[in-house]
Short mmCIF file of C-alpha atoms (C1' of nucleotides) in Angstrom, two decimals:
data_model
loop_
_atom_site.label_atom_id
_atom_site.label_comp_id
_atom_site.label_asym_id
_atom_site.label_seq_id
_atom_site.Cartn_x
_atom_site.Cartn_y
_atom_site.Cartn_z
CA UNK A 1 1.91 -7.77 -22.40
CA UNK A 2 4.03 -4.87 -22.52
CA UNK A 3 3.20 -2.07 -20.34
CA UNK A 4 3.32 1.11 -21.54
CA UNK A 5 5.28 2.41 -18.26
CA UNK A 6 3.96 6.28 -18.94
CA UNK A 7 6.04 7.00 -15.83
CA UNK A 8 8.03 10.40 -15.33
CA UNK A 9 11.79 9.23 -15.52
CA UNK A 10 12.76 11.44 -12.26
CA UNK A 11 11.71 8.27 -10.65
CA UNK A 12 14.05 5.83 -10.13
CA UNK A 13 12.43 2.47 -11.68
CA UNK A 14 16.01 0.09 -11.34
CA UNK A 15 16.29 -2.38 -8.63
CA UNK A 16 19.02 -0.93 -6.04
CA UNK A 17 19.00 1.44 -2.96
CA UNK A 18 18.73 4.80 -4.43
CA UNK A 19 20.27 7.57 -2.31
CA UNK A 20 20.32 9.00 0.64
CA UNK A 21 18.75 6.20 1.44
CA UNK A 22 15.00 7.25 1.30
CA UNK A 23 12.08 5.88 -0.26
CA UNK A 24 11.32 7.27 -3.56
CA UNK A 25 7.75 6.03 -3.56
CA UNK A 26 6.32 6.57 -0.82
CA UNK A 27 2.30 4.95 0.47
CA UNK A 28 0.96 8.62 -0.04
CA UNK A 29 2.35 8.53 -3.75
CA UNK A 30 0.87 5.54 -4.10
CA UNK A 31 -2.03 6.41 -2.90
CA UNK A 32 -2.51 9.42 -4.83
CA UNK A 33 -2.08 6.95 -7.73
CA UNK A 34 -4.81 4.77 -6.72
CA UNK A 35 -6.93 7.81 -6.85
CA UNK A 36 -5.63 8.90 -10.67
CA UNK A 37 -6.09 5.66 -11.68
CA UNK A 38 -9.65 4.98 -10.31
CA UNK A 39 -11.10 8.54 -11.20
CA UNK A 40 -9.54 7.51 -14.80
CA UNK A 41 -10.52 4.01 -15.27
CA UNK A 42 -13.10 3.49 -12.94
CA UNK A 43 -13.67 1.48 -9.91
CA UNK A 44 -12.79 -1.19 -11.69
CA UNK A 45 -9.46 -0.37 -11.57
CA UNK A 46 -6.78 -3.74 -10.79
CA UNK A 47 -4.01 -3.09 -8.11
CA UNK A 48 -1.81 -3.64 -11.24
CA UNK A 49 -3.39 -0.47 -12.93
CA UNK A 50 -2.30 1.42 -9.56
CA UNK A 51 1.21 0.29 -9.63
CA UNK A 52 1.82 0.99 -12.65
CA UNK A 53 0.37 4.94 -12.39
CA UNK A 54 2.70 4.68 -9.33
CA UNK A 55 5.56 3.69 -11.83
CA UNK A 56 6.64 1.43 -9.36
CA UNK A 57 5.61 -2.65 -9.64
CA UNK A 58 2.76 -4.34 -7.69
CA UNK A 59 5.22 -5.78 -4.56
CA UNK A 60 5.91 -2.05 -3.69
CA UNK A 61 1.78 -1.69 -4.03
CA UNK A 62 1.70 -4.61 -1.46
CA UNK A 63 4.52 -2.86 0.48
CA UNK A 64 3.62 0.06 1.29
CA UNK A 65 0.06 0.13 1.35
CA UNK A 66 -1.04 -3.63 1.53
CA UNK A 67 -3.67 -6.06 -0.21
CA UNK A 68 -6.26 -5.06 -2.10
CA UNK A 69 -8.36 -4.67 1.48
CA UNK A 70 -6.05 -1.97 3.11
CA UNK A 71 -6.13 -0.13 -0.41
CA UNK A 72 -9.60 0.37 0.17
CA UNK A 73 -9.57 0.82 3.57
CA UNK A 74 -7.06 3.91 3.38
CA UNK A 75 -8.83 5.76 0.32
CA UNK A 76 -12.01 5.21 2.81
CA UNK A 77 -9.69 6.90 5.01
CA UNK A 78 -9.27 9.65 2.76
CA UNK A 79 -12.21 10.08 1.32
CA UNK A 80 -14.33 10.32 4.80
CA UNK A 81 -11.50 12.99 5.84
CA UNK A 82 -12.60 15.12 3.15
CA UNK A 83 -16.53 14.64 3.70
CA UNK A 84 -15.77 15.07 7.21
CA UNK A 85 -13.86 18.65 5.78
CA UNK A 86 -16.56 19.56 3.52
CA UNK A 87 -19.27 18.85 6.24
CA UNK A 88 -17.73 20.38 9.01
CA UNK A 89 -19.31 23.55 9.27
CA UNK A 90 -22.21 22.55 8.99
CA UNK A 91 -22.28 20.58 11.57
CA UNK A 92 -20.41 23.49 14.25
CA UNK A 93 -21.18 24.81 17.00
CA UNK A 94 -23.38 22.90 20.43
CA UNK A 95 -26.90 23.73 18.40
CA UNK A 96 -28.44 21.69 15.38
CA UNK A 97 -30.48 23.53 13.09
CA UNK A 98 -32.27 22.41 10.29
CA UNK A 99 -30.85 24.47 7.89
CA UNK A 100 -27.66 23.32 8.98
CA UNK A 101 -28.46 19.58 8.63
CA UNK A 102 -29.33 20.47 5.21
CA UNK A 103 -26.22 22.11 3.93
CA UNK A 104 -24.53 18.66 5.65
CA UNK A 105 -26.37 16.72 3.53
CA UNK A 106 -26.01 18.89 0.10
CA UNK A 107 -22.01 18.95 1.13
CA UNK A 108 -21.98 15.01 1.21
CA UNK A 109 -23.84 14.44 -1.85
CA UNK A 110 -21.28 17.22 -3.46
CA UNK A 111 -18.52 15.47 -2.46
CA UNK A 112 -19.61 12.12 -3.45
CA UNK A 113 -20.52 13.51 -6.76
CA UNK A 114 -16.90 15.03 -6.80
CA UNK A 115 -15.66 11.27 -6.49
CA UNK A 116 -17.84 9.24 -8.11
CA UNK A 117 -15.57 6.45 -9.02
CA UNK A 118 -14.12 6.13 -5.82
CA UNK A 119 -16.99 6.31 -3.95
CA UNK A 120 -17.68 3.25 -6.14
CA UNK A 121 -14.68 1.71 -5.10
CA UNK A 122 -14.93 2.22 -1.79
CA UNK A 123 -18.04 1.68 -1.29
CA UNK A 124 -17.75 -1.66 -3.39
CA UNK A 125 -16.00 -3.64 -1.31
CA UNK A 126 -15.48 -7.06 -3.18
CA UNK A 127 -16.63 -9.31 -0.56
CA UNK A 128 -16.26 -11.49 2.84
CA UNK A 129 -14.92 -8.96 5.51
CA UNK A 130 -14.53 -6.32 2.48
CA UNK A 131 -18.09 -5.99 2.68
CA UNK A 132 -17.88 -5.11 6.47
CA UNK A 133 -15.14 -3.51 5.84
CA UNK A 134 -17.25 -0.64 3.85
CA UNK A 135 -18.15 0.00 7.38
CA UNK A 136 -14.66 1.66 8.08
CA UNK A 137 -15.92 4.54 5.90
CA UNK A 138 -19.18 4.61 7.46
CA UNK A 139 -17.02 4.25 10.35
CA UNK A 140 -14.94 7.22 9.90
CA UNK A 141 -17.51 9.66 8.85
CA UNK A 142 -19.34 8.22 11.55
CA UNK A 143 -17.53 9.38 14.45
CA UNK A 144 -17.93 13.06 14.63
CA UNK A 145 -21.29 12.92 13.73
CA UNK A 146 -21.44 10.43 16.94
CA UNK A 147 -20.07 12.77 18.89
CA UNK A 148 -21.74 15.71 17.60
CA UNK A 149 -25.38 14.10 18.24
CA UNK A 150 -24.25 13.12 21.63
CA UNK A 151 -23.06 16.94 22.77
CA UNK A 152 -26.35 18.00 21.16
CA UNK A 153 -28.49 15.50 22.92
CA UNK A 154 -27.32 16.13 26.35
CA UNK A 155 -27.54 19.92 25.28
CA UNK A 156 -31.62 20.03 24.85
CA UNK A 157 -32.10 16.94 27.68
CA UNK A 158 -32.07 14.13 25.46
CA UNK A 159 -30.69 10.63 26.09
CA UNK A 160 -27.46 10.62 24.13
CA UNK A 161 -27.12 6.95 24.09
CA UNK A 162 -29.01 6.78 20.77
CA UNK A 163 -26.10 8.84 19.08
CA UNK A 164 -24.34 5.50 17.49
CA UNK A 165 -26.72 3.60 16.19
CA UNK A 166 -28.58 6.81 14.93
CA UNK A 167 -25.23 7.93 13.13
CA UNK A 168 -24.83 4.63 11.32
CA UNK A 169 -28.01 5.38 10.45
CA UNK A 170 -27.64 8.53 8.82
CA UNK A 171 -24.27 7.82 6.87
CA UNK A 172 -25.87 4.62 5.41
CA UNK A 173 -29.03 6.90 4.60
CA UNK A 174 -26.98 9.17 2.86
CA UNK A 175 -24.40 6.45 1.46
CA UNK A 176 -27.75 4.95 -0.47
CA UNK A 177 -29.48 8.30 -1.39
CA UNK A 178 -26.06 9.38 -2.84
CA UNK A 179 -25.74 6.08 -4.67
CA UNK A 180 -29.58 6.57 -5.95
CA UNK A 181 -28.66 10.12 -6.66
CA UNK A 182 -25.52 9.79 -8.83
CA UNK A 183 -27.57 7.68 -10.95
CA UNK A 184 -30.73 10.16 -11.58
CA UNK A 185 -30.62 12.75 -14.00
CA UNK A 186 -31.78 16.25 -13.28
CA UNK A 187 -32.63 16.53 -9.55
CA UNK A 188 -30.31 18.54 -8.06
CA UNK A 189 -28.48 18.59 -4.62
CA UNK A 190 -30.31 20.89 -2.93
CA UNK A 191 -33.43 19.25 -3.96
CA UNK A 192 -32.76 16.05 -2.15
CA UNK A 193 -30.64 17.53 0.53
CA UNK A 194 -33.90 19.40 1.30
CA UNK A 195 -36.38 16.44 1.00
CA UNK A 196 -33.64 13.97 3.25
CA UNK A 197 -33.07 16.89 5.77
CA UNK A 198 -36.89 17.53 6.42
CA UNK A 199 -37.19 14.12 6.92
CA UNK A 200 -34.32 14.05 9.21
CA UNK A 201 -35.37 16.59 10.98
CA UNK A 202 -39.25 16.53 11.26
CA UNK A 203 -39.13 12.91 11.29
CA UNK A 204 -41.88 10.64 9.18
CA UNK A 205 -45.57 12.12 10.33
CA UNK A 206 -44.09 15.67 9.98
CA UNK A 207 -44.49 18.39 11.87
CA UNK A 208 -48.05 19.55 12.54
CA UNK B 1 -42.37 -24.62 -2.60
CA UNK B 2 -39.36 -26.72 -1.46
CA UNK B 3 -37.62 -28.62 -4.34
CA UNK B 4 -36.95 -31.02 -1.93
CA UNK B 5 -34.28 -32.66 -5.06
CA UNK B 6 -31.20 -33.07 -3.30
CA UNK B 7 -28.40 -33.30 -5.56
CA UNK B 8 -28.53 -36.92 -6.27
CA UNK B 9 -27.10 -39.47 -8.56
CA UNK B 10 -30.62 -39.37 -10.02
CA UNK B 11 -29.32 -36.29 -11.85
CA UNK B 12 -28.03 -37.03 -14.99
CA UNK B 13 -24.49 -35.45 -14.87
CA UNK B 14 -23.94 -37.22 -18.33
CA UNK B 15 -24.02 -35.26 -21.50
CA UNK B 16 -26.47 -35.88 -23.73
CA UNK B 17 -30.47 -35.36 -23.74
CA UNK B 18 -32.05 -36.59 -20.73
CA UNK B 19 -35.38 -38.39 -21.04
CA UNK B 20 -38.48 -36.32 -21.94
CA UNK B 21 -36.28 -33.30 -23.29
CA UNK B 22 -36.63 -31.96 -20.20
CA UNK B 23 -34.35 -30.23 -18.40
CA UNK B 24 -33.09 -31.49 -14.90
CA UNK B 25 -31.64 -28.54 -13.31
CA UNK B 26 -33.73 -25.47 -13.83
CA UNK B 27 -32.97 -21.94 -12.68
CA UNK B 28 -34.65 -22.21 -9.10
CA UNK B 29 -32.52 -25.31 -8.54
CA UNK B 30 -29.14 -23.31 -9.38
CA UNK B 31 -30.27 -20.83 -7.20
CA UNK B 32 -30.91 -22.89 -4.27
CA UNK B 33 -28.01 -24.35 -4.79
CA UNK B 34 -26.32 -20.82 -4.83
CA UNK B 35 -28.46 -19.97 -1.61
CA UNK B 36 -27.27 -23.30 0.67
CA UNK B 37 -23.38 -22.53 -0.71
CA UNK B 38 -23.32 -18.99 0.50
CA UNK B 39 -24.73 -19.71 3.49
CA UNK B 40 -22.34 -22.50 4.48
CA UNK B 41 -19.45 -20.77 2.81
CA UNK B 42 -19.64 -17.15 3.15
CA UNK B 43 -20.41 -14.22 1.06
CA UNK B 44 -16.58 -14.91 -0.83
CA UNK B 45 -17.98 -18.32 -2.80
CA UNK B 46 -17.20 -18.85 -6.29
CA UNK B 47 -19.26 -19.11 -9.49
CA UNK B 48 -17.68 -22.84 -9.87
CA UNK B 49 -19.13 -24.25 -5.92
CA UNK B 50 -22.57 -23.14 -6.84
CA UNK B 51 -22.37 -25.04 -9.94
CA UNK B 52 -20.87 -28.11 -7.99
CA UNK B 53 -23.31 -27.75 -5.10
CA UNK B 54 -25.89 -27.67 -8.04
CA UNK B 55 -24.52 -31.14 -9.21
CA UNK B 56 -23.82 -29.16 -12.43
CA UNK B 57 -21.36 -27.32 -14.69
CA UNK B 58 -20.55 -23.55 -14.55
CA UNK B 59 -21.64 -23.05 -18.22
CA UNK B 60 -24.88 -24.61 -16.59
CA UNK B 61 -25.04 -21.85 -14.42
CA UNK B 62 -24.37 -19.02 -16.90
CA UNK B 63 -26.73 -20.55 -19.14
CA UNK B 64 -29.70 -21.02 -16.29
CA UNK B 65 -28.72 -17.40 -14.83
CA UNK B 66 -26.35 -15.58 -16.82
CA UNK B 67 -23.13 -14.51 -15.09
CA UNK B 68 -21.85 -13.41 -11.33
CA UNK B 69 -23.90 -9.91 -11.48
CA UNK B 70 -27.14 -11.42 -12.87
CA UNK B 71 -26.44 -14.09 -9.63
CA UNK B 72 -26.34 -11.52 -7.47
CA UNK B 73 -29.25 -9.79 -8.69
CA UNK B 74 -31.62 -12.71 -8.80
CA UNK B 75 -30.68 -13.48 -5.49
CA UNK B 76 -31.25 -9.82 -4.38
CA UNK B 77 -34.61 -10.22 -5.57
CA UNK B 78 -35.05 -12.91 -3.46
CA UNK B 79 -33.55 -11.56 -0.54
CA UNK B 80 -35.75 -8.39 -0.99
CA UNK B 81 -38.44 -10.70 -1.60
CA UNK B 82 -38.64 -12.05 1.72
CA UNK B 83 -37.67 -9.00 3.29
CA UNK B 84 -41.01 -7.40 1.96
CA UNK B 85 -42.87 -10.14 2.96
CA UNK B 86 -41.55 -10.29 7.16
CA UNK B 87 -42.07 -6.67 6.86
CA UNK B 88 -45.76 -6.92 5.12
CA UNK B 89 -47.71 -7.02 8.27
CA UNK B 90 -45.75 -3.91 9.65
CA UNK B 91 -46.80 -1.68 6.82
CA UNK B 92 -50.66 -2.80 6.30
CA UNK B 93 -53.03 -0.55 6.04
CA UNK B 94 -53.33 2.94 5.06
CA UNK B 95 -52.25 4.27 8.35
CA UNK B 96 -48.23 4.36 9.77
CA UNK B 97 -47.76 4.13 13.75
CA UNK B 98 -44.54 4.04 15.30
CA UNK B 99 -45.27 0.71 17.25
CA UNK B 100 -45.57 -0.27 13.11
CA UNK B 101 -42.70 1.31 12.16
CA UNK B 102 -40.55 0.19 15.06
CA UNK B 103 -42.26 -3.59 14.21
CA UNK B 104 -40.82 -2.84 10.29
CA UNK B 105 -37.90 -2.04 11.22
CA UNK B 106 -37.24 -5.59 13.13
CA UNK B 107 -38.42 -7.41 10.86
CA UNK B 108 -35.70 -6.12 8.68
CA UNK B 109 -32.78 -6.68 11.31
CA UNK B 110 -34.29 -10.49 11.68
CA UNK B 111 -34.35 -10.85 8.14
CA UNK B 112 -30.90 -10.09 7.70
CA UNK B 113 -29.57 -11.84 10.67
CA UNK B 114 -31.62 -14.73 9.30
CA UNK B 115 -29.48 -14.49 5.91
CA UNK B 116 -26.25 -13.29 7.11
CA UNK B 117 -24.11 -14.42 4.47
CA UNK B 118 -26.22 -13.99 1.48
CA UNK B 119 -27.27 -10.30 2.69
CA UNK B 120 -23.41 -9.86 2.46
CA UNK B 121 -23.26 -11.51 -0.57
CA UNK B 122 -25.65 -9.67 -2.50
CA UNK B 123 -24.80 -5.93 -0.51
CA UNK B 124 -20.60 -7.25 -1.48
CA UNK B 125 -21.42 -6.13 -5.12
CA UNK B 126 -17.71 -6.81 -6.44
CA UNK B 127 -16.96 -4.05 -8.85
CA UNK B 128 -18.00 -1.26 -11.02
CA UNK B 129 -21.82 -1.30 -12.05
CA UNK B 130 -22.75 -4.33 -9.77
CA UNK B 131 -21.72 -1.56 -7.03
CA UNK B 132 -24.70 -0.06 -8.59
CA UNK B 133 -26.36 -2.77 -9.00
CA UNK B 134 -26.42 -3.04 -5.28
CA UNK B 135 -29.77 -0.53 -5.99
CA UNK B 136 -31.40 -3.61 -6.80
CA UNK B 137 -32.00 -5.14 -3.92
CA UNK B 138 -32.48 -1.21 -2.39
CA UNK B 139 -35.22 -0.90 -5.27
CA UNK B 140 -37.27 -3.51 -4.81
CA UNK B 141 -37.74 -3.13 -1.15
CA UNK B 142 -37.87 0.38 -2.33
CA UNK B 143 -41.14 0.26 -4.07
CA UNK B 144 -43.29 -1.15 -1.89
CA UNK B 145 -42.09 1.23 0.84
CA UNK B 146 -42.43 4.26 -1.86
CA UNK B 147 -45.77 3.13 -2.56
CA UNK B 148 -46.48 3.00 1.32
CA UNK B 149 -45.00 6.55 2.11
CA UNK B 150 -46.78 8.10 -1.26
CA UNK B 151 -50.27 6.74 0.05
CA UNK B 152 -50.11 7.47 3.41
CA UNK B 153 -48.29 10.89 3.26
CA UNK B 154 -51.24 11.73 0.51
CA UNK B 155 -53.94 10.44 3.37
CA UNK B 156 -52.16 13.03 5.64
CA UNK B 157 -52.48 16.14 3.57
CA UNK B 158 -48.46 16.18 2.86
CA UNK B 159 -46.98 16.41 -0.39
CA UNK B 160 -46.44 13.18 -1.42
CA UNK B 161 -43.25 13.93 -4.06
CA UNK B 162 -40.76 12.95 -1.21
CA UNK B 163 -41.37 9.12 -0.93
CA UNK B 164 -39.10 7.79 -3.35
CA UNK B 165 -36.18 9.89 -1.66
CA UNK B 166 -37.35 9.32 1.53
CA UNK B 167 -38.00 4.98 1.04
CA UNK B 168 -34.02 5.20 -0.48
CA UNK B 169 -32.79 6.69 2.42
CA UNK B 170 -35.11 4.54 4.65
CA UNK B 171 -33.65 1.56 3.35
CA UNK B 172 -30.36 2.91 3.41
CA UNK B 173 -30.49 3.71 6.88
CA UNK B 174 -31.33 0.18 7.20
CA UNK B 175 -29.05 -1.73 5.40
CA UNK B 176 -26.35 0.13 6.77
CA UNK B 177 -27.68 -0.25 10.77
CA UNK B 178 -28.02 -3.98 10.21
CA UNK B 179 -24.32 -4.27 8.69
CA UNK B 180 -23.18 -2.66 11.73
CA UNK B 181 -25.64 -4.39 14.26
CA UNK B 182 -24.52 -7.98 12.74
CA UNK B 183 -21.31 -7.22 13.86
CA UNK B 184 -22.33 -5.89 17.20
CA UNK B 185 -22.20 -8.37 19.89
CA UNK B 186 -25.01 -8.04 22.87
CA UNK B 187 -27.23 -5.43 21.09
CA UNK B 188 -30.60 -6.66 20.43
CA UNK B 189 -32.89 -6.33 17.49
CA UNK B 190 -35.72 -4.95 19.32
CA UNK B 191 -33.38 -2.25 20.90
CA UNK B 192 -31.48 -1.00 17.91
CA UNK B 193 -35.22 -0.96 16.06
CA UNK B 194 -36.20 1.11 18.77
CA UNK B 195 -33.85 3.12 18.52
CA UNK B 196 -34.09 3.94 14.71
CA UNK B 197 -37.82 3.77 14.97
CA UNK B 198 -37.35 7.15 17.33
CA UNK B 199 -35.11 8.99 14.72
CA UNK B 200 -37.21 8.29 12.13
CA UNK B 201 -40.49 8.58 13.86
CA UNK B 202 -39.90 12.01 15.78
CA UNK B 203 -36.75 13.39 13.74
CA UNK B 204 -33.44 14.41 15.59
CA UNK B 205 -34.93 17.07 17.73
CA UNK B 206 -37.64 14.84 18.76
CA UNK B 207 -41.24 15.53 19.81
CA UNK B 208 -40.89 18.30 22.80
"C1'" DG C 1 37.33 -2.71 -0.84
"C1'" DC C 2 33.74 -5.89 0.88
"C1'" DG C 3 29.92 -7.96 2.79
"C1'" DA C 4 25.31 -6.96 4.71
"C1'" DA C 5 21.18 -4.75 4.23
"C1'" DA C 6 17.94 -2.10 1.62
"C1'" DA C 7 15.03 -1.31 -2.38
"C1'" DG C 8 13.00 -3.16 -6.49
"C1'" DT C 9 12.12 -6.15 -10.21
"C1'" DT C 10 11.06 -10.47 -12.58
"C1'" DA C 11 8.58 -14.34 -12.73
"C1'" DC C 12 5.71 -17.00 -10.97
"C1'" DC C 13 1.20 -19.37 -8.54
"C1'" DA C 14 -3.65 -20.01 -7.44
"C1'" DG C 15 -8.25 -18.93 -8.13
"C1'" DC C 16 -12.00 -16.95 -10.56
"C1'" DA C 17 -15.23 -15.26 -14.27
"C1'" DG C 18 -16.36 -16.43 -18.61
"C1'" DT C 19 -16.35 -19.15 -23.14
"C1'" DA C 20 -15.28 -22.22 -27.19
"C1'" DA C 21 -15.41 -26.63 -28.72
"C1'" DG C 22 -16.44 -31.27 -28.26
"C1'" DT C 23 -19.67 -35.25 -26.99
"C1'" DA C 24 -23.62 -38.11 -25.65
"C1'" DA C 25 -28.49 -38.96 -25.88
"C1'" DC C 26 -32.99 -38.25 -27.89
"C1'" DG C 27 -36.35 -38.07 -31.67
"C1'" DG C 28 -38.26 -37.18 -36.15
"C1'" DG C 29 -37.90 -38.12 -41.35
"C1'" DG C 30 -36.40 -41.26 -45.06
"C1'" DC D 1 -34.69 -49.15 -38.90
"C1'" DC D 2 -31.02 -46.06 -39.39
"C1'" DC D 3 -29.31 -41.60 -39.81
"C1'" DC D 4 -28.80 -36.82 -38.71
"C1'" DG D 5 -30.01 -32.54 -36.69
"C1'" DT D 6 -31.14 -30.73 -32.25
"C1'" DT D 7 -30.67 -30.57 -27.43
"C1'" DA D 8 -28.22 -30.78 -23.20
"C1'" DC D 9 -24.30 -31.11 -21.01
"C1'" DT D 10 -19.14 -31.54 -20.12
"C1'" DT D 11 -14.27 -30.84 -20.81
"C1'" DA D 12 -10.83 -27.83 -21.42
"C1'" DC D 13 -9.38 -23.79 -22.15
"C1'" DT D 14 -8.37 -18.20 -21.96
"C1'" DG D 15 -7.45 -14.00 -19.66
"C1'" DC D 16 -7.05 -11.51 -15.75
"C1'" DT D 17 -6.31 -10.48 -10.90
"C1'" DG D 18 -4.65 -10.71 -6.20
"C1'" DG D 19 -0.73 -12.19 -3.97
"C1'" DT D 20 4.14 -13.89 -3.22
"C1'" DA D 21 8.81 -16.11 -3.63
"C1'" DA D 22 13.17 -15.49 -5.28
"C1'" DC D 23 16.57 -12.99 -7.53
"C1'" DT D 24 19.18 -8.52 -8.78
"C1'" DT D 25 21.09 -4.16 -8.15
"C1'" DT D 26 22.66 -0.36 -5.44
"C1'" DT D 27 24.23 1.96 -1.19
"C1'" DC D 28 26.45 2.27 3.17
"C1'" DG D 29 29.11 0.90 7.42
"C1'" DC D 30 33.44 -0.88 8.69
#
DNA sequence: GCGAAAAGTTACCAGCAGTAAGTAACGGGG
DNA sequence: CCCCGTTACTTACTGCTGGTAACTTTTCGC
């Protein structure tokens, strides 16, 4: 029953306005718990867990960042921001190359790799609208990439109203090979980025 | 193969050995059961209305098909199960078109708009491994695709060492277009499969 | 100073997965 | 024919988690 409240004592854990009149826990802090907690413990990890790696008690959880939903939702949030970082130069510039779709692909299989038990989490929504809701990250990383294919399309001629569904496409392709991949021992990145990117690119019969 | 046995009063909810040493409610019938709940429930039912749409007990249920993960699993091999089978015809022969591709990949979309709630169900996976365990249903579509791919990329002079990769993201791609398209309003199957069909048949550059 | 508002905590509820222990019916051995 | 072990099932619980109501403490405006 008792917690061990591991909690650095700068932060003020009593009941009472503290001064100055500012939060002392604010949602990033939390959030950045969430993420300590989950890379820890796993994606497994109860809302109870994050408040207390907060040092702060679940109603502040629910305060400042929400149910158990919205928790999800904004580490979605975060983690598409920084697959959206790590892919972004690959995916400069008007022109699409092939060697550019591949490092994409290596970056986003990197990245989930580099966040394993998150990408669990988020990924993992627990169910009902949860489960659509794993859409906001495929939602997120989604939208350049929409808008990307689109500018590229109308570039070399091509109808850019494809450019949705063909980007929900492409995260979910990667979301699964990622999920596959995590779980496979000794094939690297590059391997698969290079096997998902020529079929990507060349598309199923090849290039002849 | 309908088990046409309605939960009754016929069903002895009684402890005690029934007549014959038989037993009443078999594993088919609590998954049934589990099917017709989900479907007029949601993907969010519990353990305890399967077991009470199954005219039974939850220790029934764990004993007939272990716990909530080992559910969702058998019922992922279902789902998969039928998905393989609308898709069969689509991916006969030794030879891959895109009219047959494009006809695969609506079959899938129908399939899953056909079991909304259980493809949500089974796709939910709550936490931790089952997240993983979401590769079941991905794997056993997966082979038969894999097998597919490996033949026909053989027949075709191309190295053949990509299919498993390639079927994961394939499916992928999939699951994650018909998540989005179920929640899509005015889009139709044939039009979204066309779509995808095109990416995957002719790559992102397309044929020039 | 003093009340109102802010910031947090305690203590709870409901629901779910999972399990231990108890109970009724059958059937074989004396 | 009766008893007892086995089988099949239920009742009744535990432990945990998401979520919330209600109370407590501190600060600040007047």
């Amino acid at each position: 029953m008792e917690q061990t409240a591991r909690v650095s004592e700068s932060i003020s854990r009593r009941p009472g306005r503290p001064l100055g009149g500012q939060l002392v826990v604010d949602r990033e802090h939390v959030l950045d718990a969430a993420e300590r907690v989950i890379r820890r413990d796993g994606a497994g990890s109860s809302l109870e867990a994050v408040a207390v790696e907060a040092g702060v008690t679940k109603p502040i959880v629910y305060d400042r960042v929400g149910g158990r939903a919205d928790l999800a939702d904004a580490l979605a949030e975060r983690l598409a921001d920084r697959m959206v970082l790590a892919t972004r130069t690959a995916l400069a510039g008007e022109t699409l190359s092939q060697t550019g779709l591949t490092r994409f692909i290596e970056a986003n299989l990197r990245t989930v790799a580099d966040h394993r038990e998150l990408f669990l989490y988020v990924t993992g929504g627990s169910t009902e609208q949860t489960a659509i809701g794993r859409l906001s990250l495929a939602e997120r990383s989604t939208t350049p990439l929409t808008k990307t294919l689109a500018v590229w399309r109308s570039g070399i001629q091509q109808d850019p109203g494809v450019a949705e569904a063909w980007a929900f496409g492409i995260v979910g392709m990667l979301q699964m090979v990622s999920q596959w991949w995590i779980t496979q021992e000794g094939l690297s990145a590059a391997e698969v980025a290079g096997q998902i990117s020529e079929l990507l690119w060349n598309g199923l019969p090849g290039r002849t």
